[in-house]
mmCIF file of C-alpha atoms in Angstrom:
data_model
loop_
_atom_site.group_PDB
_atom_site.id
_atom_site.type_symbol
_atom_site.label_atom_id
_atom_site.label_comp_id
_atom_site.label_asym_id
_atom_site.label_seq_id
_atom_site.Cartn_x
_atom_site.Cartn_y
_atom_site.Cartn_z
ATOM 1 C CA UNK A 1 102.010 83.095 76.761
ATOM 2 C CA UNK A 2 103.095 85.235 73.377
ATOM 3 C CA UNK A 3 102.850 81.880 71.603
ATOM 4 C CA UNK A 4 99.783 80.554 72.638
ATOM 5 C CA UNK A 5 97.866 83.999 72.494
ATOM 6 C CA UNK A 6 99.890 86.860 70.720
ATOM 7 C CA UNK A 7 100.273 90.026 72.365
ATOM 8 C CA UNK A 8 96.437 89.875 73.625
ATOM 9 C CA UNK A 9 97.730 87.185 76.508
ATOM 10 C CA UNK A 10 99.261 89.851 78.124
ATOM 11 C CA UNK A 11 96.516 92.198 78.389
ATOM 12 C CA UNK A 12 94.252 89.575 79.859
ATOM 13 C CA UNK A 13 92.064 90.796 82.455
ATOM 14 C CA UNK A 14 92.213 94.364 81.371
ATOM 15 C CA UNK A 15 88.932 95.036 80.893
ATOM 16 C CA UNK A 16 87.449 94.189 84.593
ATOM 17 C CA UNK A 17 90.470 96.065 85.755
ATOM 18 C CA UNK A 18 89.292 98.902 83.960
ATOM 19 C CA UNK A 19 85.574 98.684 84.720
ATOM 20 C CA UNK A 20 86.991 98.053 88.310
ATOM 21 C CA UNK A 21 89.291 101.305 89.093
ATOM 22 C CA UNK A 22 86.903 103.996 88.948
ATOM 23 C CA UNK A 23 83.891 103.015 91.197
ATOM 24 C CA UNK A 24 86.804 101.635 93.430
ATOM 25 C CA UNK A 25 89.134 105.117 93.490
ATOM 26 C CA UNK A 26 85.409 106.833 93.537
ATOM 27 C CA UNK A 27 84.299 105.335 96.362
ATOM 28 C CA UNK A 28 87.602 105.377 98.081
ATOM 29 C CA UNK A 29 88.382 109.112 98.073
ATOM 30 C CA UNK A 30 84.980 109.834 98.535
ATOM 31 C CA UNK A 31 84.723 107.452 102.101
ATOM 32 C CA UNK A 32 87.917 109.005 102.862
ATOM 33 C CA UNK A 33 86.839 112.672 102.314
ATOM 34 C CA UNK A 34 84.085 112.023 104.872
ATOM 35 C CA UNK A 35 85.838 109.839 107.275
ATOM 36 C CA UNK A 36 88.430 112.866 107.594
ATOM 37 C CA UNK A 37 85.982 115.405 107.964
ATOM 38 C CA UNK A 38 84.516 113.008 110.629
ATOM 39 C CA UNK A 39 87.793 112.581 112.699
ATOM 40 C CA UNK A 40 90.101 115.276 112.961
ATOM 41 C CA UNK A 41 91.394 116.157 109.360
ATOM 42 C CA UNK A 42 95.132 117.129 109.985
ATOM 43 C CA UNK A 43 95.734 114.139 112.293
ATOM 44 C CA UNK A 44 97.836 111.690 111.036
ATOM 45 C CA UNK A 45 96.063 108.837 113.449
ATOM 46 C CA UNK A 46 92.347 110.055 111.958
ATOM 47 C CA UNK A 47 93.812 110.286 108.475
ATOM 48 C CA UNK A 48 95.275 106.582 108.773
ATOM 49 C CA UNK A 49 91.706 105.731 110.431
ATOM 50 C CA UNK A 50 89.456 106.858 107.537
ATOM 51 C CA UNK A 51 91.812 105.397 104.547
ATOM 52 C CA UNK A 52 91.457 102.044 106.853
ATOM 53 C CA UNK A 53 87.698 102.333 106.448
ATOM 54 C CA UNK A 54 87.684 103.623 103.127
ATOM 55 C CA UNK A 55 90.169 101.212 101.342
ATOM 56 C CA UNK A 56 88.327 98.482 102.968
ATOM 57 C CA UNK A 57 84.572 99.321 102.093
ATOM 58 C CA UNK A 58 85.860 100.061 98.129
ATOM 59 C CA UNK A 59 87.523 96.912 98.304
ATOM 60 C CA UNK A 60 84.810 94.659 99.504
ATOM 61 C CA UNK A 61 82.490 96.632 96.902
ATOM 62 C CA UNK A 62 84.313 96.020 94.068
ATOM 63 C CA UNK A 63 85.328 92.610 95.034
ATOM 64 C CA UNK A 64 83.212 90.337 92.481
ATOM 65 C CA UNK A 65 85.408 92.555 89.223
ATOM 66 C CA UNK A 66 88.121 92.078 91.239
ATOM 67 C CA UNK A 67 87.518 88.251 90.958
ATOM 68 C CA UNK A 68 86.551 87.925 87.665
ATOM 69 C CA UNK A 69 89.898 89.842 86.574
ATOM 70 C CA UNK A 70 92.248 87.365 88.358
ATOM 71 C CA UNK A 71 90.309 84.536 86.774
ATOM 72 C CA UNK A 72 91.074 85.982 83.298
ATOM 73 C CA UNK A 73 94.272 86.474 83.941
ATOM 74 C CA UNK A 74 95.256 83.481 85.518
ATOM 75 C CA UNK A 75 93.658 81.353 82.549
ATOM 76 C CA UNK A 76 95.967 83.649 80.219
ATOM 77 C CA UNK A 77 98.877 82.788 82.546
ATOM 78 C CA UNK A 78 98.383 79.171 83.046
ATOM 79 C CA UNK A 79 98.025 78.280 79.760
ATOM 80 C CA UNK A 80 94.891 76.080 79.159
ATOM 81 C CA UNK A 81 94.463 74.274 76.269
ATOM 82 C CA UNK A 82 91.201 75.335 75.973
ATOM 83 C CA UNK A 83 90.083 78.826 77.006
ATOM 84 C CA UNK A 84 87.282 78.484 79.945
ATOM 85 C CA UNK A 85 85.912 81.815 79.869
ATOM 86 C CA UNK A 86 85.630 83.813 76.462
ATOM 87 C CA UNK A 87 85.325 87.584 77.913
ATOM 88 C CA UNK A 88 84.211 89.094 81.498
ATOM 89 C CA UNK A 89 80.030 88.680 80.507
ATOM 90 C CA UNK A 90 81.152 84.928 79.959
ATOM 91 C CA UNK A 91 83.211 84.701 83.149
ATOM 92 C CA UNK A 92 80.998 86.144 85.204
ATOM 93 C CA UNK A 93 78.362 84.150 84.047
ATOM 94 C CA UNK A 94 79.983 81.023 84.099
ATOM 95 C CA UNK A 95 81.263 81.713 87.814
ATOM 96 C CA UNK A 96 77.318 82.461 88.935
ATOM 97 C CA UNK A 97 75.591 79.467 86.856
ATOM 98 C CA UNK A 98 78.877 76.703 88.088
ATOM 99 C CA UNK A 99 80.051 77.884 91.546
ATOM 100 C CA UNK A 100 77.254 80.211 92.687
ATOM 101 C CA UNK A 101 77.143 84.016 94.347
ATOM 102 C CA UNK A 102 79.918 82.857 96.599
ATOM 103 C CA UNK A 103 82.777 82.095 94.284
ATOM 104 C CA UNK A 104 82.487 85.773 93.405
ATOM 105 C CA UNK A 105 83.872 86.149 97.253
ATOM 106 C CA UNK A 106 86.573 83.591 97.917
ATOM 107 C CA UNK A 107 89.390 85.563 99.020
ATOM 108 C CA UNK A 108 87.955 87.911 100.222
ATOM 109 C CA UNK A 109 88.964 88.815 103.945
ATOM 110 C CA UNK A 110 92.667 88.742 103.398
ATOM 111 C CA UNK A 111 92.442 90.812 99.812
ATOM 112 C CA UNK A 112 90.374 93.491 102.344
ATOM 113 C CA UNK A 113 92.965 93.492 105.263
ATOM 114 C CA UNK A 114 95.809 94.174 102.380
ATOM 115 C CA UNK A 115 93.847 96.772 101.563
ATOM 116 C CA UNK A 116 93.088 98.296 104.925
ATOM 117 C CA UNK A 117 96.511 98.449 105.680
ATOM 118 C CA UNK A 118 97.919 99.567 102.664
ATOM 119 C CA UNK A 119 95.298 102.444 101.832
ATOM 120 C CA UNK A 120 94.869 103.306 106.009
ATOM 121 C CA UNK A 121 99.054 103.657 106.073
ATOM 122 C CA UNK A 122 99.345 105.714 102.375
ATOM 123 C CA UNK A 123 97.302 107.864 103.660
ATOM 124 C CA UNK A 124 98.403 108.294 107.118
ATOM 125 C CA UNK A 125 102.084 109.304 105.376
ATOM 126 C CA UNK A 126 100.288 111.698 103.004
ATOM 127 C CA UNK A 127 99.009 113.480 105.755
ATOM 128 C CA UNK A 128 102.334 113.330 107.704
ATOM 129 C CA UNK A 129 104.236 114.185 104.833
ATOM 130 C CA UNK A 130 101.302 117.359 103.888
ATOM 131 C CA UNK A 131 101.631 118.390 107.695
ATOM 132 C CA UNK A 132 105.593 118.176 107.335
ATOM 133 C CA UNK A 133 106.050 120.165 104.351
ATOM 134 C CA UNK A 134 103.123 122.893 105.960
ATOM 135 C CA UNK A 135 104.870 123.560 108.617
ATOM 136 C CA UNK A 136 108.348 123.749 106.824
ATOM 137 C CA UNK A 137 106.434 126.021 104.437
ATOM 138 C CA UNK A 138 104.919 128.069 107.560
ATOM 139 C CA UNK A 139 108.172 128.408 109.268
ATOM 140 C CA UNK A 140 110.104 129.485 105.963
ATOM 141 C CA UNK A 141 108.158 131.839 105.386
ATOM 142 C CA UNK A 142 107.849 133.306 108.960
ATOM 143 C CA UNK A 143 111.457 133.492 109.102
ATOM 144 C CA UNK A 144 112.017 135.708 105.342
ATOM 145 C CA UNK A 145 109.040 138.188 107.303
ATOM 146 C CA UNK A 146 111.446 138.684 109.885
ATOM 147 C CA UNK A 147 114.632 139.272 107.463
ATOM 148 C CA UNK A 148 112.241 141.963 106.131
ATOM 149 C CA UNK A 149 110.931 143.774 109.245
#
């Protein structure tokens, strides 16, 4: 890859990555934030719920730059002779005018069940681990009182 495009190869697909993360954190923390004040907000069960719902509905958002990212990159990684799509405008473009809305989509349902599970269960051990570490804290802290008194 080095050879056949210097040290840019490697950095293919960084910009839709990039223009990618921040409406999909944004939307993620902020479906979360009102999923847990939805459900109850120290269970670990609602807390695994809502970063199910919320790591879903960002991912199926932001699906299309997610496309257009693995596209660059795999056309960095494969090595074409020729390069099919000069930037992200171009790819995106090219993906809407050749394959239509849909190719912005394939993939879809199993990228958005890997990211149900993965956001629903990091979340769900966050709020373990928060409760955990509370109620260490709480119980540390009860017992120096009593030292004292």
């Amino acid at each position: 890859m080095y050879r056949r495009q210097g040290v840019r190869g490697f950095y293919a697909g960084a910009g839709p990555a990039a223009v990618q993360i921040v409406p999909y954190m944004g939307i993620n923390f902020a479906l979360y934030d009102y999923f847990t004040r939805t459900f109850d907000s120290k269970s670990v069960g609602g807390a695994g719920l809502a970063g199910t719902i919320a790591g879903g509905t960002s991912k199926f958002l932001v699906y299309p730059m997610d496309t257009i990212k693995k596209r660059l990159q795999a056309q960095a990684t494969i090595g074409l002779n020729h390069r099919q799509y000069k930037n992200m405008a171009d790819c995106a473009m090219t993906m809407l005018r050749e394959e239509g809305l849909a190719s912005f989509y394939r993939g879809l349902a199993p990228t958005v069940l890997k990211s149900c599970s993965a956001t629903g269960l990091t979340f769900a051990f966050y709020t373990f681990t928060k409760n955990f570490l509370e109620s260490t804290h709480d119980s540390m802290a009860a017992i120096k009182n009593e030292d004292r008194g």
